[in-house]
């Protein structure tokens, strides 16, 4: 079965899941974190080289302060508890996003997890944290403009490779498959540059209900897709004229 090298997931639906159960959104995020743990393990087991999870978007800062604080606490607890397991499972941890917005404490825990897993050679797990695709592109454009201003760069030197080099995610291959749960069919500012040729898969399941079997279904669906990158498939030469 053809597997994606890079799977990126928009874990959506924690709030709706909790609401259906008459529970707090907090409860939904806790359950969502347990599901994230299982899916991380499953992807490592399936030897998917790169897994990226949209853990907190730039826009998520606009949620009520109490919810932001809960999400940060969950992240804090997850990394404190799980970094040892990531090392054991040979998973390298990374982040993309605007870390300057994160608290000193979270930044330090995130850096600790990155340093402790830096030698790991198995799956690369990336959390998109305080991440926004437009913000990432805006920063890249600012940095390129500075280089032109200082005379280090000429505008005719700007090409796709150069732009990619200015994106903090440039160490990751483009996602082959982007999966979103909860039935919503949008990218919500996730990996805008990188998703140009990604296959998209939308699951109706809310993230806290998403299982390893659902992941398997998404992967089977992916393996049946033909990616043409704007070209046409191999046709007998008689049909090309
Ligand atoms: C979307 O659900 C989810 C988030 C905003 C955050 C995702 C976070 C987690 C799964 C928990 C933290 C994860 C890790 C790996 C530490 P929503 O709140 O937008 O749901 P709704 O659309 O139903 O309201």
PDB file of C-alpha atoms and ligand atoms in Angstrom:
ATOM      1  CA  UNK A   1       0.000   0.000   0.000  1.00  0.00           C
ATOM      2  CA  UNK A   2       1.361   3.454  -0.937  1.00  0.00           C
ATOM      3  CA  UNK A   3       1.791   5.443   2.290  1.00  0.00           C
ATOM      4  CA  UNK A   4       2.203   9.198   2.695  1.00  0.00           C
ATOM      5  CA  UNK A   5       5.712  10.302   3.681  1.00  0.00           C
ATOM      6  CA  UNK A   6       4.194  13.280   5.406  1.00  0.00           C
ATOM      7  CA  UNK A   7       0.768  13.136   7.001  1.00  0.00           C
ATOM      8  CA  UNK A   8      -0.644  16.356   8.451  1.00  0.00           C
ATOM      9  CA  UNK A   9      -3.741  16.356  10.640  1.00  0.00           C
ATOM     10  CA  UNK A  10      -6.248  19.049  11.603  1.00  0.00           C
ATOM     11  CA  UNK A  11      -7.654  17.611  14.833  1.00  0.00           C
ATOM     12  CA  UNK A  12     -11.083  19.213  14.872  1.00  0.00           C
ATOM     13  CA  UNK A  13     -14.220  18.609  16.896  1.00  0.00           C
ATOM     14  CA  UNK A  14     -13.148  18.443  20.559  1.00  0.00           C
ATOM     15  CA  UNK A  15     -15.651  21.128  21.575  1.00  0.00           C
ATOM     16  CA  UNK A  16     -18.625  19.625  19.710  1.00  0.00           C
ATOM     17  CA  UNK A  17     -17.798  16.177  21.084  1.00  0.00           C
ATOM     18  CA  UNK A  18     -17.854  17.514  24.648  1.00  0.00           C
ATOM     19  CA  UNK A  19     -21.051  19.493  24.045  1.00  0.00           C
ATOM     20  CA  UNK A  20     -22.849  16.378  22.796  1.00  0.00           C
ATOM     21  CA  UNK A  21     -21.923  14.732  26.066  1.00  0.00           C
ATOM     22  CA  UNK A  22     -22.935  17.735  28.147  1.00  0.00           C
ATOM     23  CA  UNK A  23     -19.362  18.141  29.279  1.00  0.00           C
ATOM     24  CA  UNK A  24     -16.983  21.110  29.288  1.00  0.00           C
ATOM     25  CA  UNK A  25     -14.749  21.909  26.300  1.00  0.00           C
ATOM     26  CA  UNK A  26     -11.846  21.106  28.630  1.00  0.00           C
ATOM     27  CA  UNK A  27     -13.080  17.517  28.775  1.00  0.00           C
ATOM     28  CA  UNK A  28     -13.117  17.401  24.958  1.00  0.00           C
ATOM     29  CA  UNK A  29      -9.528  18.635  24.726  1.00  0.00           C
ATOM     30  CA  UNK A  30      -8.356  16.057  27.295  1.00  0.00           C
ATOM     31  CA  UNK A  31      -9.990  13.257  25.312  1.00  0.00           C
ATOM     32  CA  UNK A  32      -8.548  14.809  22.111  1.00  0.00           C
ATOM     33  CA  UNK A  33      -5.068  14.613  23.594  1.00  0.00           C
ATOM     34  CA  UNK A  34      -5.499  10.903  24.396  1.00  0.00           C
ATOM     35  CA  UNK A  35      -6.539  10.329  20.781  1.00  0.00           C
ATOM     36  CA  UNK A  36      -3.533  12.339  19.562  1.00  0.00           C
ATOM     37  CA  UNK A  37      -1.278  10.052  21.642  1.00  0.00           C
ATOM     38  CA  UNK A  38      -2.748   6.885  20.080  1.00  0.00           C
ATOM     39  CA  UNK A  39      -2.557   8.283  16.549  1.00  0.00           C
ATOM     40  CA  UNK A  40       1.077   9.375  17.077  1.00  0.00           C
ATOM     41  CA  UNK A  41       1.916   5.834  18.223  1.00  0.00           C
ATOM     42  CA  UNK A  42       0.039   4.281  15.324  1.00  0.00           C
ATOM     43  CA  UNK A  43       1.792   6.504  12.756  1.00  0.00           C
ATOM     44  CA  UNK A  44       5.173   5.604  14.276  1.00  0.00           C
ATOM     45  CA  UNK A  45       4.217   1.927  14.111  1.00  0.00           C
ATOM     46  CA  UNK A  46       3.193   2.338  10.459  1.00  0.00           C
ATOM     47  CA  UNK A  47       6.581   3.978   9.835  1.00  0.00           C
ATOM     48  CA  UNK A  48       5.150   7.203   8.483  1.00  0.00           C
ATOM     49  CA  UNK A  49       8.280   9.393   8.341  1.00  0.00           C
ATOM     50  CA  UNK A  50       6.631  12.753   9.114  1.00  0.00           C
ATOM     51  CA  UNK A  51       3.517  13.509  11.141  1.00  0.00           C
ATOM     52  CA  UNK A  52       2.383  17.096  11.708  1.00  0.00           C
ATOM     53  CA  UNK A  53      -0.454  17.950  14.082  1.00  0.00           C
ATOM     54  CA  UNK A  54      -2.270  21.290  14.128  1.00  0.00           C
ATOM     55  CA  UNK A  55      -2.233  21.663  17.899  1.00  0.00           C
ATOM     56  CA  UNK A  56      -2.863  25.414  18.244  1.00  0.00           C
ATOM     57  CA  UNK A  57      -3.479  27.937  15.477  1.00  0.00           C
ATOM     58  CA  UNK A  58      -2.608  31.644  15.434  1.00  0.00           C
ATOM     59  CA  UNK A  59      -6.363  32.263  15.552  1.00  0.00           C
ATOM     60  CA  UNK A  60      -6.820  30.039  18.617  1.00  0.00           C
ATOM     61  CA  UNK A  61      -5.328  32.898  20.708  1.00  0.00           C
ATOM     62  CA  UNK A  62      -8.683  34.634  20.143  1.00  0.00           C
ATOM     63  CA  UNK A  63     -10.557  31.985  22.144  1.00  0.00           C
ATOM     64  CA  UNK A  64     -11.612  32.863  25.698  1.00  0.00           C
ATOM     65  CA  UNK A  65      -8.574  33.191  27.974  1.00  0.00           C
ATOM     66  CA  UNK A  66      -9.745  30.257  30.106  1.00  0.00           C
ATOM     67  CA  UNK A  67      -9.742  27.905  27.112  1.00  0.00           C
ATOM     68  CA  UNK A  68      -6.337  29.128  25.877  1.00  0.00           C
ATOM     69  CA  UNK A  69      -4.973  28.548  29.349  1.00  0.00           C
ATOM     70  CA  UNK A  70      -6.389  25.006  29.435  1.00  0.00           C
ATOM     71  CA  UNK A  71      -4.923  24.175  26.018  1.00  0.00           C
ATOM     72  CA  UNK A  72      -1.505  25.448  27.173  1.00  0.00           C
ATOM     73  CA  UNK A  73      -1.756  23.417  30.385  1.00  0.00           C
ATOM     74  CA  UNK A  74      -2.611  20.316  28.360  1.00  0.00           C
ATOM     75  CA  UNK A  75       0.365  20.914  26.075  1.00  0.00           C
ATOM     76  CA  UNK A  76       2.640  21.515  29.050  1.00  0.00           C
ATOM     77  CA  UNK A  77       1.513  18.290  30.714  1.00  0.00           C
ATOM     78  CA  UNK A  78       1.690  16.303  27.469  1.00  0.00           C
ATOM     79  CA  UNK A  79       5.293  17.305  26.761  1.00  0.00           C
ATOM     80  CA  UNK A  80       6.463  16.862  30.367  1.00  0.00           C
ATOM     81  CA  UNK A  81       4.987  13.381  30.464  1.00  0.00           C
ATOM     82  CA  UNK A  82       5.527  12.178  26.925  1.00  0.00           C
ATOM     83  CA  UNK A  83       9.044  13.346  26.013  1.00  0.00           C
ATOM     84  CA  UNK A  84      10.585  10.261  27.646  1.00  0.00           C
ATOM     85  CA  UNK A  85       8.265   8.037  25.598  1.00  0.00           C
ATOM     86  CA  UNK A  86       9.093   9.939  22.418  1.00  0.00           C
ATOM     87  CA  UNK A  87      12.793   9.234  23.050  1.00  0.00           C
ATOM     88  CA  UNK A  88      12.028   5.549  23.750  1.00  0.00           C
ATOM     89  CA  UNK A  89      10.031   5.345  20.515  1.00  0.00           C
ATOM     90  CA  UNK A  90      12.812   7.130  18.569  1.00  0.00           C
ATOM     91  CA  UNK A  91      10.437   9.981  17.626  1.00  0.00           C
ATOM     92  CA  UNK A  92      11.953  13.375  16.930  1.00  0.00           C
ATOM     93  CA  UNK A  93       9.878  16.291  18.177  1.00  0.00           C
ATOM     94  CA  UNK A  94       9.670  19.590  16.409  1.00  0.00           C
ATOM     95  CA  UNK A  95       7.407  22.626  16.162  1.00  0.00           C
ATOM     96  CA  UNK A  96       6.419  25.199  13.571  1.00  0.00           C
ATOM     97  CA  UNK A  97       4.705  28.468  14.387  1.00  0.00           C
ATOM     98  CA  UNK A  98       5.348  31.737  16.165  1.00  0.00           C
ATOM     99  CA  UNK A  99       7.018  30.640  19.384  1.00  0.00           C
ATOM    100  CA  UNK A 100       7.442  34.271  20.503  1.00  0.00           C
ATOM    101  CA  UNK A 101       3.742  34.229  21.453  1.00  0.00           C
ATOM    102  CA  UNK A 102       4.170  31.253  23.780  1.00  0.00           C
ATOM    103  CA  UNK A 103       4.928  31.732  27.459  1.00  0.00           C
ATOM    104  CA  UNK A 104       8.503  31.389  28.683  1.00  0.00           C
ATOM    105  CA  UNK A 105       7.540  28.175  30.464  1.00  0.00           C
ATOM    106  CA  UNK A 106       5.989  26.527  27.369  1.00  0.00           C
ATOM    107  CA  UNK A 107       8.921  27.656  25.214  1.00  0.00           C
ATOM    108  CA  UNK A 108      11.340  26.057  27.603  1.00  0.00           C
ATOM    109  CA  UNK A 109       9.397  22.756  27.758  1.00  0.00           C
ATOM    110  CA  UNK A 110       9.101  22.718  23.963  1.00  0.00           C
ATOM    111  CA  UNK A 111      12.852  23.342  23.596  1.00  0.00           C
ATOM    112  CA  UNK A 112      13.616  20.637  26.124  1.00  0.00           C
ATOM    113  CA  UNK A 113      11.504  18.142  24.130  1.00  0.00           C
ATOM    114  CA  UNK A 114      13.245  19.185  20.906  1.00  0.00           C
ATOM    115  CA  UNK A 115      16.713  18.847  22.441  1.00  0.00           C
ATOM    116  CA  UNK A 116      16.028  15.520  24.118  1.00  0.00           C
ATOM    117  CA  UNK A 117      14.663  14.000  20.892  1.00  0.00           C
ATOM    118  CA  UNK A 118      17.138  15.667  18.508  1.00  0.00           C
ATOM    119  CA  UNK A 119      19.098  12.430  18.014  1.00  0.00           C
ATOM    120  CA  UNK A 120      15.998  10.348  17.210  1.00  0.00           C
ATOM    121  CA  UNK A 121      15.924   8.927  13.718  1.00  0.00           C
ATOM    122  CA  UNK A 122      12.408   7.463  13.511  1.00  0.00           C
ATOM    123  CA  UNK A 123       9.313   9.513  12.806  1.00  0.00           C
ATOM    124  CA  UNK A 124       9.500  13.319  12.942  1.00  0.00           C
ATOM    125  CA  UNK A 125       6.539  14.603  14.936  1.00  0.00           C
ATOM    126  CA  UNK A 126       5.810  18.289  14.424  1.00  0.00           C
ATOM    127  CA  UNK A 127       3.311  20.284  16.437  1.00  0.00           C
ATOM    128  CA  UNK A 128       2.011  23.355  14.635  1.00  0.00           C
ATOM    129  CA  UNK A 129       1.838  25.674  17.638  1.00  0.00           C
ATOM    130  CA  UNK A 130       0.689  29.253  17.421  1.00  0.00           C
ATOM    131  CA  UNK A 131       0.844  28.498  13.728  1.00  0.00           C
ATOM    132  CA  UNK A 132      -0.782  30.264  10.797  1.00  0.00           C
ATOM    133  CA  UNK A 133       0.044  29.752   7.130  1.00  0.00           C
ATOM    134  CA  UNK A 134      -0.554  33.390   6.229  1.00  0.00           C
ATOM    135  CA  UNK A 135       1.561  34.590   9.155  1.00  0.00           C
ATOM    136  CA  UNK A 136       4.382  32.231   8.120  1.00  0.00           C
ATOM    137  CA  UNK A 137       4.267  33.562   4.546  1.00  0.00           C
ATOM    138  CA  UNK A 138       4.104  37.163   5.752  1.00  0.00           C
ATOM    139  CA  UNK A 139       7.248  36.650   7.868  1.00  0.00           C
ATOM    140  CA  UNK A 140       9.021  35.070   4.912  1.00  0.00           C
ATOM    141  CA  UNK A 141       8.093  38.032   2.676  1.00  0.00           C
ATOM    142  CA  UNK A 142       9.345  40.476   5.335  1.00  0.00           C
ATOM    143  CA  UNK A 143      12.654  38.606   5.616  1.00  0.00           C
ATOM    144  CA  UNK A 144      13.090  38.519   1.833  1.00  0.00           C
ATOM    145  CA  UNK A 145      12.283  42.256   1.612  1.00  0.00           C
ATOM    146  CA  UNK A 146      14.958  42.966   4.258  1.00  0.00           C
ATOM    147  CA  UNK A 147      17.529  41.041   2.199  1.00  0.00           C
ATOM    148  CA  UNK A 148      16.635  43.050  -0.906  1.00  0.00           C
ATOM    149  CA  UNK A 149      16.858  46.283   1.081  1.00  0.00           C
ATOM    150  CA  UNK A 150      20.306  45.384   2.374  1.00  0.00           C
ATOM    151  CA  UNK A 151      21.447  44.486  -1.144  1.00  0.00           C
ATOM    152  CA  UNK A 152      22.029  40.801  -0.322  1.00  0.00           C
ATOM    153  CA  UNK A 153      19.305  39.704  -2.716  1.00  0.00           C
ATOM    154  CA  UNK A 154      17.971  40.829  -6.072  1.00  0.00           C
ATOM    155  CA  UNK A 155      14.272  40.474  -6.888  1.00  0.00           C
ATOM    156  CA  UNK A 156      14.996  38.309  -9.946  1.00  0.00           C
ATOM    157  CA  UNK A 157      16.640  35.778  -7.600  1.00  0.00           C
ATOM    158  CA  UNK A 158      13.290  35.056  -5.942  1.00  0.00           C
ATOM    159  CA  UNK A 159      11.977  31.684  -6.991  1.00  0.00           C
ATOM    160  CA  UNK A 160       9.988  28.895  -5.316  1.00  0.00           C
ATOM    161  CA  UNK A 161      13.069  27.300  -3.762  1.00  0.00           C
ATOM    162  CA  UNK A 162      14.146  30.594  -2.258  1.00  0.00           C
ATOM    163  CA  UNK A 163      10.692  31.272  -0.770  1.00  0.00           C
ATOM    164  CA  UNK A 164      10.569  27.738   0.633  1.00  0.00           C
ATOM    165  CA  UNK A 165      13.952  28.341   2.270  1.00  0.00           C
ATOM    166  CA  UNK A 166      12.462  31.222   4.237  1.00  0.00           C
ATOM    167  CA  UNK A 167       9.639  29.117   5.676  1.00  0.00           C
ATOM    168  CA  UNK A 168      10.381  27.680   9.141  1.00  0.00           C
ATOM    169  CA  UNK A 169       8.937  24.380   7.951  1.00  0.00           C
ATOM    170  CA  UNK A 170      11.598  24.058   5.238  1.00  0.00           C
ATOM    171  CA  UNK A 171      13.056  20.972   6.927  1.00  0.00           C
ATOM    172  CA  UNK A 172       9.782  19.111   6.254  1.00  0.00           C
ATOM    173  CA  UNK A 173       8.693  17.695   2.922  1.00  0.00           C
ATOM    174  CA  UNK A 174       5.323  18.998   1.706  1.00  0.00           C
ATOM    175  CA  UNK A 175       2.457  17.001   3.216  1.00  0.00           C
ATOM    176  CA  UNK A 176       1.264  14.226   0.903  1.00  0.00           C
ATOM    177  CA  UNK A 177      -1.979  13.919   2.793  1.00  0.00           C
ATOM    178  CA  UNK A 178      -3.875  16.413   4.948  1.00  0.00           C
ATOM    179  CA  UNK A 179      -6.590  14.864   7.055  1.00  0.00           C
ATOM    180  CA  UNK A 180      -9.259  16.873   8.856  1.00  0.00           C
ATOM    181  CA  UNK A 181     -11.806  15.461  11.243  1.00  0.00           C
ATOM    182  CA  UNK A 182     -15.289  16.689  12.231  1.00  0.00           C
ATOM    183  CA  UNK A 183     -16.770  17.030   8.738  1.00  0.00           C
ATOM    184  CA  UNK A 184     -15.472  20.581   8.159  1.00  0.00           C
ATOM    185  CA  UNK A 185     -13.932  20.930   4.722  1.00  0.00           C
ATOM    186  CA  UNK A 186     -11.380  23.706   5.024  1.00  0.00           C
ATOM    187  CA  UNK A 187      -7.672  24.175   5.620  1.00  0.00           C
ATOM    188  CA  UNK A 188      -8.114  26.929   8.233  1.00  0.00           C
ATOM    189  CA  UNK A 189      -4.753  28.595   7.549  1.00  0.00           C
ATOM    190  CA  UNK A 190      -2.814  25.319   7.831  1.00  0.00           C
ATOM    191  CA  UNK A 191       0.292  24.790   5.658  1.00  0.00           C
ATOM    192  CA  UNK A 192      -0.975  27.048   2.865  1.00  0.00           C
ATOM    193  CA  UNK A 193       2.207  27.047   0.778  1.00  0.00           C
ATOM    194  CA  UNK A 194       3.017  23.425   1.485  1.00  0.00           C
ATOM    195  CA  UNK A 195      -0.451  22.052   0.644  1.00  0.00           C
ATOM    196  CA  UNK A 196      -0.360  23.062  -3.057  1.00  0.00           C
ATOM    197  CA  UNK A 197      -0.434  19.411  -4.182  1.00  0.00           C
ATOM    198  CA  UNK A 198      -1.525  17.639  -1.009  1.00  0.00           C
ATOM    199  CA  UNK A 199      -4.330  15.134  -1.142  1.00  0.00           C
ATOM    200  CA  UNK A 200      -7.143  16.145   1.205  1.00  0.00           C
ATOM    201  CA  UNK A 201      -9.193  13.725   3.271  1.00  0.00           C
ATOM    202  CA  UNK A 202     -12.141  14.728   5.416  1.00  0.00           C
ATOM    203  CA  UNK A 203     -13.483  12.424   8.086  1.00  0.00           C
ATOM    204  CA  UNK A 204     -16.944  12.919   9.541  1.00  0.00           C
ATOM    205  CA  UNK A 205     -15.717  11.696  12.926  1.00  0.00           C
ATOM    206  CA  UNK A 206     -15.089  14.260  15.659  1.00  0.00           C
ATOM    207  CA  UNK A 207     -11.435  14.100  16.726  1.00  0.00           C
ATOM    208  CA  UNK A 208     -12.114  12.493  20.150  1.00  0.00           C
ATOM    209  CA  UNK A 209     -13.917   9.648  18.318  1.00  0.00           C
ATOM    210  CA  UNK A 210     -11.197   9.168  15.697  1.00  0.00           C
ATOM    211  CA  UNK A 211      -9.617   5.716  15.898  1.00  0.00           C
ATOM    212  CA  UNK A 212      -6.723   3.764  14.431  1.00  0.00           C
ATOM    213  CA  UNK A 213      -9.272   2.106  12.099  1.00  0.00           C
ATOM    214  CA  UNK A 214     -10.343   5.557  10.847  1.00  0.00           C
ATOM    215  CA  UNK A 215      -6.703   6.383  10.191  1.00  0.00           C
ATOM    216  CA  UNK A 216      -6.349   3.133   8.266  1.00  0.00           C
ATOM    217  CA  UNK A 217      -9.387   4.078   6.162  1.00  0.00           C
ATOM    218  CA  UNK A 218      -7.822   7.459   5.332  1.00  0.00           C
ATOM    219  CA  UNK A 219      -4.551   5.758   4.364  1.00  0.00           C
ATOM    220  CA  UNK A 220      -6.345   3.242   2.144  1.00  0.00           C
ATOM    221  CA  UNK A 221      -8.167   6.110   0.470  1.00  0.00           C
ATOM    222  CA  UNK A 222      -4.852   7.938  -0.038  1.00  0.00           C
ATOM    223  CA  UNK A 223      -3.189   4.889  -1.548  1.00  0.00           C
ATOM    224  CA  UNK A 224      -5.890   4.711  -4.210  1.00  0.00           C
ATOM    225  CA  UNK A 225      -5.416   8.316  -5.316  1.00  0.00           C
ATOM    226  CA  UNK A 226      -3.356   9.197  -8.354  1.00  0.00           C
ATOM    227  CA  UNK A 227      -1.266  12.336  -7.888  1.00  0.00           C
ATOM    228  CA  UNK A 228      -0.515  14.090 -11.156  1.00  0.00           C
ATOM    229  CA  UNK A 229       0.913  17.433  -9.950  1.00  0.00           C
ATOM    230  CA  UNK A 230      -0.849  19.270 -12.775  1.00  0.00           C
ATOM    231  CA  UNK A 231       0.321  16.830 -15.413  1.00  0.00           C
ATOM    232  CA  UNK A 232      -1.699  14.036 -17.010  1.00  0.00           C
ATOM    233  CA  UNK A 233      -1.354  10.366 -16.266  1.00  0.00           C
ATOM    234  CA  UNK A 234       0.664   8.073 -18.484  1.00  0.00           C
ATOM    235  CA  UNK A 235      -1.484   7.557 -21.536  1.00  0.00           C
ATOM    236  CA  UNK A 236      -0.732   5.503 -24.635  1.00  0.00           C
ATOM    237  CA  UNK A 237       0.961   7.897 -27.087  1.00  0.00           C
ATOM    238  CA  UNK A 238      -2.017   7.604 -29.476  1.00  0.00           C
ATOM    239  CA  UNK A 239      -4.227   9.344 -26.909  1.00  0.00           C
ATOM    240  CA  UNK A 240      -1.803  12.206 -26.326  1.00  0.00           C
ATOM    241  CA  UNK A 241      -2.241  13.822 -29.721  1.00  0.00           C
TER     242      UNK A 241
HETATM  243  C1  LIG B   1     -10.149  21.680  17.650  1.00  0.00           C
HETATM  244  O1  LIG B   1     -11.281  21.381  18.387  1.00  0.00           O
HETATM  245  C2  LIG B   1      -8.951  21.434  18.381  1.00  0.00           C
HETATM  246  C3  LIG B   1      -8.096  22.372  18.869  1.00  0.00           C
HETATM  247  C4  LIG B   1      -8.325  23.826  18.807  1.00  0.00           C
HETATM  248  C5  LIG B   1      -6.873  22.045  19.500  1.00  0.00           C
HETATM  249  C6  LIG B   1      -6.368  20.658  19.239  1.00  0.00           C
HETATM  250  C7  LIG B   1      -5.828  20.240  20.493  1.00  0.00           C
HETATM  251  C8  LIG B   1      -5.865  18.996  21.002  1.00  0.00           C
HETATM  252  C9  LIG B   1      -6.357  17.801  20.282  1.00  0.00           C
HETATM  253  C10 LIG B   1      -5.380  18.816  22.344  1.00  0.00           C
HETATM  254  C11 LIG B   1      -3.905  19.084  22.475  1.00  0.00           C
HETATM  255  C12 LIG B   1      -3.112  18.172  21.642  1.00  0.00           C
HETATM  256  C13 LIG B   1      -1.901  17.758  21.947  1.00  0.00           C
HETATM  257  C14 LIG B   1      -1.306  16.804  20.991  1.00  0.00           C
HETATM  258  C15 LIG B   1      -1.166  18.136  23.145  1.00  0.00           C
HETATM  259  P1  LIG B   1     -12.313  22.556  18.638  1.00  0.00           P
HETATM  260  O2  LIG B   1     -12.126  23.016  20.019  1.00  0.00           O
HETATM  261  O3  LIG B   1     -12.144  23.601  17.591  1.00  0.00           O
HETATM  262  O4  LIG B   1     -13.650  21.794  18.439  1.00  0.00           O
HETATM  263  P2  LIG B   1     -15.017  22.398  17.924  1.00  0.00           P
HETATM  264  O5  LIG B   1     -14.768  22.874  16.513  1.00  0.00           O
HETATM  265  O6  LIG B   1     -15.930  21.222  17.972  1.00  0.00           O
HETATM  266  O7  LIG B   1     -15.382  23.492  18.863  1.00  0.00           O
END
